Amino acid sequence: MVERYAVYDEIASGGMASVHFARLFGPLGFSRIVAVKKLHPTFAKDPQFVAMLLDEARLAARVRHPNVVTVQDVVTDAGEILLVMDYVAGEPLSKLLVEGERPPPAIAASVIVGTLHGLHAAHEATDERGVAMDIVHRDVSPQNVLVGTDGVARVVDFGVAKAAVRSQVTRDGQVKGKMPYMAPEQLRGGTVDRRVDLYAAGVVLWEMLAGRRLFVADSDAAMFAQVLDRVAPPPGVSPAIDELVLRALARNPGERFATAWEMARAIEQVIPPASAAEVGAWVQVRAGQVLEARSKRITEIETDAVTRPFSVRRSRDDEPTMPAGRPRRAGLVIAVGALATAAVMGWGWLSLRAPEPPTVVAPQPAPEPAAVIAPEPSPTPAPVAKPTPPAIRVAKQRSRRVAPRPAECYQMGADGILHVKPECLSDSIKR
């Protein structure tokens, strides 16, 4: 149990980290399934890999696009960093492709176009001040393209991405990424920009259209030589498609597409992409059994009676979800006190607005004008608007009720307001 999350079994595992099912708990019984990424134990205590994971969280959080899996939260568990992401029902492209089998070109176009749109969002991302972050993924490959049953391709894993705001800097001569998908300039350790991602997307497109790997070697040294020296052959689909793919795979970066958006538009014009429903159906055919088992596991997790212990740190919004049975006497006392205060204030208001004794306000024949303005009290004063006399108002503020007084205790002042004669005031009020 990690703060508001209950972490369950593993979904997938890579070289440095693993991804797990998790359940997010919110207020008022809210919960949903998410994915949690954490480093393997051998890397969890290494400051360099922890810095890479935090950099990934910062970069991915700034890329908001339907074709990118965004990091939603970062939590810690016993000093370990965990990234919380949306759970996507789907599989990496690497597990959907079968050696020797070609998916329909329209399916390949849809997946790569979605990937390119996600990459373009990353390339154009800015920080909080609107300054370009210059993000380059550097690890575009079938393993890092997640295709969902909703038919949407999403870019994942910005762990080795290059960015101007990245705190973990690549050492000189250190190359990061998967060698068969690296552009020649990236493999040499030279300056890289967004065009290395377009080259990698071109390799993935080539492999989907050809139904086989582009570069195959028995050792890293042989692979290194192939990527640097071998000119990629056309995939052999059609002249227009072959020309497009070879442009993406140009060894000279200046001969490639300038942006991922430009490359996506070019693919759409040559190969009309399949619909999301068609891509989703293809995913179901390729990984139906795995996805069904995963769906059953999610059902078990959602029906699991997991409750958060009291020691879990909460915000105030989470308080309604605290399990019943934990006394809240302080809150109850405060609530009762508030109600009592409201009642007293309401009674005071009503008493201040209460009508005067009937003998005072009852309609009487109007006296002569001179009798009304005379300083002597009028035996039958005319009904007028009755603001509370100052002495009575003071008494009300002290929450003390003033007994009704006979009519002869009132006199009409020159200001047209009824006043209580001083001799009629009680000793307590006089004081």
Coordinates of C-alpha atoms in Angstrom, one line a residue, residues 79-261:
G79 CA 12.5 5.6 -0.5
E80 CA 11.7 4.1 -3.8
I81 CA 10.3 6.2 -6.6
L82 CA 7.1 5.1 -8.4
L83 CA 5.6 6.7 -11.5
V84 CA 1.8 6.5 -11.8
M85 CA 0.4 6.4 -15.3
D86 CA -3.0 5.7 -17.0
Y87 CA -3.6 2.0 -17.5
V88 CA -4.1 1.2 -21.2
A89 CA -5.7 -2.0 -22.3
G90 CA -3.3 -3.1 -25.0
E91 CA 0.1 -4.5 -25.9
P92 CA 3.4 -3.1 -27.1
L93 CA 3.8 -3.3 -30.8
S94 CA 6.8 -5.7 -30.4
K95 CA 4.3 -8.3 -29.0
L96 CA 1.8 -7.8 -31.8
L97 CA 4.2 -8.3 -34.7
V98 CA 5.0 -11.8 -35.9
E99 CA 8.1 -12.5 -37.8
G100 CA 7.3 -13.3 -41.4
E101 CA 3.8 -11.9 -41.3
R102 CA 2.9 -8.4 -42.6
P103 CA 0.0 -6.5 -41.0
P104 CA -2.2 -4.8 -43.5
P105 CA -0.6 -1.6 -44.8
A106 CA -3.5 0.5 -43.5
I107 CA -2.9 -0.9 -40.0
A108 CA 0.8 -0.1 -40.2
A109 CA 0.0 3.4 -41.4
S110 CA -2.4 4.0 -38.6
V111 CA 0.0 2.8 -35.9
I112 CA 2.9 4.9 -37.3
V113 CA 0.9 8.0 -37.9
G114 CA -0.4 7.9 -34.3
T115 CA 3.2 7.4 -33.1
L116 CA 4.4 10.3 -35.1
H117 CA 1.7 12.6 -33.7
G118 CA 2.7 11.6 -30.2
L119 CA 6.4 12.3 -31.0
H120 CA 5.5 15.7 -32.5
A121 CA 3.7 16.6 -29.3
A122 CA 6.9 15.7 -27.4
H123 CA 9.1 17.6 -29.8
E124 CA 7.0 20.8 -29.5
A125 CA 6.5 20.6 -25.7
T126 CA 7.3 23.6 -23.5
D127 CA 7.9 24.1 -19.9
E128 CA 5.8 26.1 -17.4
R129 CA 7.1 29.4 -18.8
G130 CA 6.4 28.4 -22.4
V131 CA 10.1 27.8 -23.3
A132 CA 10.7 24.9 -25.7
M133 CA 12.1 21.8 -23.9
D134 CA 13.7 20.3 -27.0
I135 CA 12.6 16.8 -26.1
V136 CA 14.0 14.0 -28.3
H137 CA 12.8 10.5 -27.3
R138 CA 15.9 8.7 -28.6
D139 CA 14.3 5.2 -28.0
V140 CA 11.5 4.9 -30.5
S141 CA 11.1 1.2 -31.1
P142 CA 8.3 -1.5 -31.2
Q143 CA 8.8 -2.0 -27.5
N144 CA 7.9 1.7 -26.8
V145 CA 4.8 1.9 -28.9
L146 CA 1.7 0.7 -27.0
V147 CA -1.3 -0.1 -29.2
G148 CA -4.6 -0.2 -27.3
T149 CA -7.8 -2.1 -27.9
D150 CA -9.2 1.3 -28.6
G151 CA -7.1 1.4 -31.7
V152 CA -4.9 4.2 -30.5
A153 CA -1.0 4.0 -30.7
R154 CA 0.7 5.7 -27.7
V155 CA 4.4 6.5 -27.2
V156 CA 5.7 5.4 -23.8
D157 CA 9.0 5.5 -21.9
F158 CA 10.8 8.8 -22.0
G159 CA 13.5 7.3 -19.7
V160 CA 16.4 8.0 -22.0
A161 CA 14.9 11.1 -23.7
K162 CA 17.2 14.0 -24.4
A163 CA 15.9 17.5 -23.2
A164 CA 17.2 20.9 -22.4
V165 CA 15.8 20.7 -18.9
R166 CA 17.0 17.2 -18.1
S167 CA 18.9 17.0 -14.8
Q168 CA 20.6 13.6 -15.7
V169 CA 23.1 14.4 -18.4
T170 CA 24.5 11.8 -20.8
R171 CA 28.2 11.3 -20.4
D172 CA 30.5 11.9 -23.4
G173 CA 30.6 9.0 -25.7
Q174 CA 27.6 7.2 -23.9
V175 CA 24.9 6.0 -26.3
K176 CA 21.4 5.4 -25.2
G177 CA 18.7 3.5 -27.1
K178 CA 18.2 0.3 -29.0
M179 CA 20.9 -0.1 -31.6
P180 CA 18.8 -1.4 -34.6
Y181 CA 16.6 1.7 -34.4
M182 CA 19.3 4.3 -33.9
A183 CA 20.1 6.8 -36.6
P184 CA 23.8 6.8 -37.7
E185 CA 24.5 10.2 -36.1
Q186 CA 23.0 8.9 -32.8
L187 CA 25.1 5.8 -32.9
R188 CA 28.3 7.8 -33.4
G189 CA 27.5 9.8 -30.3
G190 CA 27.1 13.0 -32.2
T191 CA 24.5 15.8 -31.9
V192 CA 21.0 14.5 -32.1
D193 CA 17.7 16.3 -32.8
R194 CA 14.1 15.3 -33.5
R195 CA 15.1 13.7 -36.8
V196 CA 16.6 10.7 -35.0
D197 CA 13.1 9.9 -33.8
L198 CA 11.8 10.1 -37.4
Y199 CA 14.5 7.7 -38.5
A200 CA 13.5 5.3 -35.8
A201 CA 9.9 5.6 -36.8
G202 CA 10.9 4.9 -40.4
V203 CA 12.7 1.6 -39.3
V204 CA 9.5 0.5 -37.4
L205 CA 7.4 1.3 -40.5
W206 CA 9.8 -0.6 -42.7
E207 CA 9.6 -3.7 -40.5
M208 CA 5.8 -3.6 -40.4
L209 CA 5.5 -3.3 -44.2
A210 CA 8.2 -5.9 -44.9
G211 CA 7.3 -8.4 -42.1
R212 CA 10.9 -8.8 -40.9
R213 CA 13.7 -7.0 -39.1
L214 CA 15.7 -4.4 -41.0
F215 CA 19.0 -5.0 -39.2
V216 CA 20.0 -8.5 -38.0
A217 CA 23.4 -9.3 -36.6
D218 CA 25.0 -11.9 -34.2
S219 CA 26.9 -9.3 -32.1
D220 CA 26.8 -5.7 -31.1
A221 CA 29.8 -5.0 -33.2
A222 CA 28.2 -6.4 -36.4
M223 CA 25.0 -4.5 -35.6
F224 CA 27.0 -1.3 -35.2
A225 CA 28.6 -1.8 -38.6
Q226 CA 25.3 -2.6 -40.3
V227 CA 23.6 0.6 -39.0
L228 CA 26.5 2.8 -40.0
D229 CA 27.3 1.3 -43.4
R230 CA 24.3 -0.6 -44.8
V231 CA 21.9 1.3 -47.0
A232 CA 18.3 0.1 -46.3
P233 CA 16.5 -1.6 -49.2
P234 CA 13.0 -0.6 -50.1
P235 CA 10.2 -2.6 -48.3
G236 CA 8.8 -3.6 -51.6
V237 CA 5.1 -2.5 -51.2
S238 CA 4.7 0.1 -54.0
P239 CA 7.0 2.8 -55.5
A240 CA 5.3 5.6 -53.7
I241 CA 5.4 3.8 -50.3
D242 CA 9.0 2.7 -50.9
E243 CA 10.1 6.3 -51.7
L244 CA 8.5 7.6 -48.5
V245 CA 10.1 5.0 -46.3
L246 CA 13.5 5.4 -47.8
R247 CA 13.3 9.2 -47.2
A248 CA 12.7 8.6 -43.5
L249 CA 15.7 6.3 -43.5
A250 CA 18.1 8.7 -45.3
R251 CA 21.5 8.6 -43.7
N252 CA 21.9 12.3 -44.1
P253 CA 19.5 14.0 -41.5
G254 CA 18.9 16.9 -43.9
E255 CA 17.3 14.5 -46.5
R256 CA 14.7 13.3 -44.0
F257 CA 11.4 14.8 -43.1
A258 CA 11.7 18.0 -41.1
T259 CA 9.1 17.2 -38.5
A260 CA 7.0 14.2 -37.3
W261 CA 3.9 16.0 -38.3

